[in-house]
mmCIF file of C-alpha atoms in Angstrom:
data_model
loop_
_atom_site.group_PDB
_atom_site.id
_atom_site.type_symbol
_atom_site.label_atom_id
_atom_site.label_comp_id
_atom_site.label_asym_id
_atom_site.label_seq_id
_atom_site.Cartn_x
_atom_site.Cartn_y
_atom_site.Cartn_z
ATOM 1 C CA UNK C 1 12.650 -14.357 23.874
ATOM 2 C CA UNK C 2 13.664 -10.870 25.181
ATOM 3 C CA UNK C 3 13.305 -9.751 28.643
ATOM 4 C CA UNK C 4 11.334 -6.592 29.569
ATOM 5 C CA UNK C 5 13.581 -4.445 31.697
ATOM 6 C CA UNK C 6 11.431 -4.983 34.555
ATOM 7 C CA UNK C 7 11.817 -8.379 34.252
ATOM 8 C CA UNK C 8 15.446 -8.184 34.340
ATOM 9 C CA UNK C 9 15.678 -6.154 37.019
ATOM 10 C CA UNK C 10 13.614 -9.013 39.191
ATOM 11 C CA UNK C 11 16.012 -10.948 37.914
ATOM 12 C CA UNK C 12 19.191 -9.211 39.170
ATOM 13 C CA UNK C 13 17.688 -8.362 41.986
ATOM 14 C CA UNK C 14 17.148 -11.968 42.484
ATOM 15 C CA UNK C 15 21.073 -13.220 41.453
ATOM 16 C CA UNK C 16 22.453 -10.122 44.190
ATOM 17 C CA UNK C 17 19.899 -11.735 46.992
ATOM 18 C CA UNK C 18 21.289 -15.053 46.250
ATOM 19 C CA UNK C 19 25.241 -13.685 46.201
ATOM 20 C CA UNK C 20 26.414 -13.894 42.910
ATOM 21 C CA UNK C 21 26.708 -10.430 40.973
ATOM 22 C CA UNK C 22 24.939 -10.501 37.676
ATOM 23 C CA UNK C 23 26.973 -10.475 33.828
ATOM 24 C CA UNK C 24 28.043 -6.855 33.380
ATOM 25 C CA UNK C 25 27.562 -7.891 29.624
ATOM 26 C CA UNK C 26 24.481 -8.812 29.525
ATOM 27 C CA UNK C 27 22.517 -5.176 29.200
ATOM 28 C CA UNK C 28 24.803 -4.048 26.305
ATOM 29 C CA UNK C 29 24.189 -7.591 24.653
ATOM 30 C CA UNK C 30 20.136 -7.032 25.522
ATOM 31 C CA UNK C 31 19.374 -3.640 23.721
ATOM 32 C CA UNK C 32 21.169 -4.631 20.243
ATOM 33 C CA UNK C 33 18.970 -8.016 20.714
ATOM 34 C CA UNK C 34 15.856 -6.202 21.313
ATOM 35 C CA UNK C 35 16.591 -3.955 18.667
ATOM 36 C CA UNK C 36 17.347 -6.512 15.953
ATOM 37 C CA UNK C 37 14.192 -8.183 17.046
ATOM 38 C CA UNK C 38 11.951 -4.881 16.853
ATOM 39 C CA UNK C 39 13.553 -4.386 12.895
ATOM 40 C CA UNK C 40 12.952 -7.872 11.976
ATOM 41 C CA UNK C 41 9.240 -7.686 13.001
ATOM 42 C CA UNK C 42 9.378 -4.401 11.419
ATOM 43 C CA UNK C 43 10.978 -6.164 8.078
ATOM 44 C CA UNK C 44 8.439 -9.090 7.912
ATOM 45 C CA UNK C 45 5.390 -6.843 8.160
ATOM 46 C CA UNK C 46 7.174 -4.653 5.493
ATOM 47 C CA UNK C 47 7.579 -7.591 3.035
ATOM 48 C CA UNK C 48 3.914 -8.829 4.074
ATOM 49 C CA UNK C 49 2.736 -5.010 2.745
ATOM 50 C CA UNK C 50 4.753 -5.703 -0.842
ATOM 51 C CA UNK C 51 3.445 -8.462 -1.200
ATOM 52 C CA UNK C 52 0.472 -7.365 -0.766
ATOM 53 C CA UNK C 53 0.432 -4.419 -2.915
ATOM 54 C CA UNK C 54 2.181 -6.446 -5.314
ATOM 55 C CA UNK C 55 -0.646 -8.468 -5.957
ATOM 56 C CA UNK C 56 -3.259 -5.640 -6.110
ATOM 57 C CA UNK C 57 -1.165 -3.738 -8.785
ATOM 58 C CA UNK C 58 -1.192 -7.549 -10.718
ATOM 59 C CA UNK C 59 -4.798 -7.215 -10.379
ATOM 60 C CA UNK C 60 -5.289 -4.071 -11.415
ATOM 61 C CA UNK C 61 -2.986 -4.056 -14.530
ATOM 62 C CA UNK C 62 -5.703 -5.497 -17.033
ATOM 63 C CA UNK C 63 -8.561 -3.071 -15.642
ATOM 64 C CA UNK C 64 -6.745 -0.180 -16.605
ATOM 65 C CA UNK C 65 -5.654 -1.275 -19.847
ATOM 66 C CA UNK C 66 -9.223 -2.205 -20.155
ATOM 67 C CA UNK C 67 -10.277 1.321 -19.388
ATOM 68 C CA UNK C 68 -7.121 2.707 -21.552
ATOM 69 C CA UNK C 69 -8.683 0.826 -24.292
ATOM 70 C CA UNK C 70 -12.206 2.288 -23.977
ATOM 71 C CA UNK C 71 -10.776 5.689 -23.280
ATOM 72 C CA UNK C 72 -9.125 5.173 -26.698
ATOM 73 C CA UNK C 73 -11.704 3.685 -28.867
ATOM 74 C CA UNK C 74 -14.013 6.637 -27.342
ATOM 75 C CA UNK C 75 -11.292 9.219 -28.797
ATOM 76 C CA UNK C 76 -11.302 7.507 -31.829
ATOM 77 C CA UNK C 77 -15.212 7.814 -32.058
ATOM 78 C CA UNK C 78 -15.053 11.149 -30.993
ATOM 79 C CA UNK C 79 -12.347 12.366 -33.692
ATOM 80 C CA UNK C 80 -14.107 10.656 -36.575
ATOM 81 C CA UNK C 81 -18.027 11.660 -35.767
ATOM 82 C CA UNK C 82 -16.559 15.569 -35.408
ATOM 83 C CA UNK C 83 -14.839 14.755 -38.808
ATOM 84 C CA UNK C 84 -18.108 14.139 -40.688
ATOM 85 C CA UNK C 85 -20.824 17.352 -40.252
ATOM 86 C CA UNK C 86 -23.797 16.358 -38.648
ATOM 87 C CA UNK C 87 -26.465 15.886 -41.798
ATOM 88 C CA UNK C 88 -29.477 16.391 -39.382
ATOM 89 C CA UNK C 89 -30.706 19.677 -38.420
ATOM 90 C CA UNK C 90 -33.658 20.304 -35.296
ATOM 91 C CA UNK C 91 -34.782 18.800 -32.522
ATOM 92 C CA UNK C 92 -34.451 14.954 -32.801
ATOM 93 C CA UNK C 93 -36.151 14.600 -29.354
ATOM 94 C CA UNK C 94 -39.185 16.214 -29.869
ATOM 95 C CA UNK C 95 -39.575 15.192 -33.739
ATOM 96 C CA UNK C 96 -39.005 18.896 -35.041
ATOM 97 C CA UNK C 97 -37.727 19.165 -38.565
ATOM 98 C CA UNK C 98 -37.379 23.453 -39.506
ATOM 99 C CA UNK C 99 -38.137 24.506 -43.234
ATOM 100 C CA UNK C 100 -36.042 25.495 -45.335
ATOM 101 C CA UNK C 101 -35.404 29.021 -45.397
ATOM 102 C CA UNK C 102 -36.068 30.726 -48.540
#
């Protein structure tokens, strides 16, 4: 559990009042602690996002094959209808058939 520098300073302040002068050390051995603990939270909620992410892409995989699959068959649709002329001539919706021109 790291200290907040106010806390530590209470507690120095505390070790002078009592007589005893307090580990030189100990700052310099403090910041790399609270460091390494800052990048290890950092890490886990890192690996906690790929994970995530992970799964979503695995989930998302077979939709968009799915839709590569339509997009393809569509295509093919498309290629072979524009192949073959049209036969009918007018206006399907309204039931118009022209004559033939003479």
């Amino acid at each position: 559990m790291a200290l907040s520098h106010q806390q530590r300073d209470q507690i120095e302040r505390r070790v002078r009042a009592a007589g005893r002068q307090p580990d030189p050390r100990e700052p310099r051995i403090a910041r790399p602690r609270d460091l390494n603990q800052r990048i290890t939270g950092k890490l886990a909620r890192t690996h906690t996002e790929l994970t995530q992410l992970k799964e979503h892409h695995q989930l998302l995989l077979p939709v968009l094959a799915a839709k590569d699959d339509e997009v393809q068959r569509l295509r093919h649709q498309l290629s072979t209808s524009a192949a073959v002329p049209d036969q009918r001539q007018g206006d399907d919706a309204l039931g118009v058939v022209p004559l033939p021109r003479r």
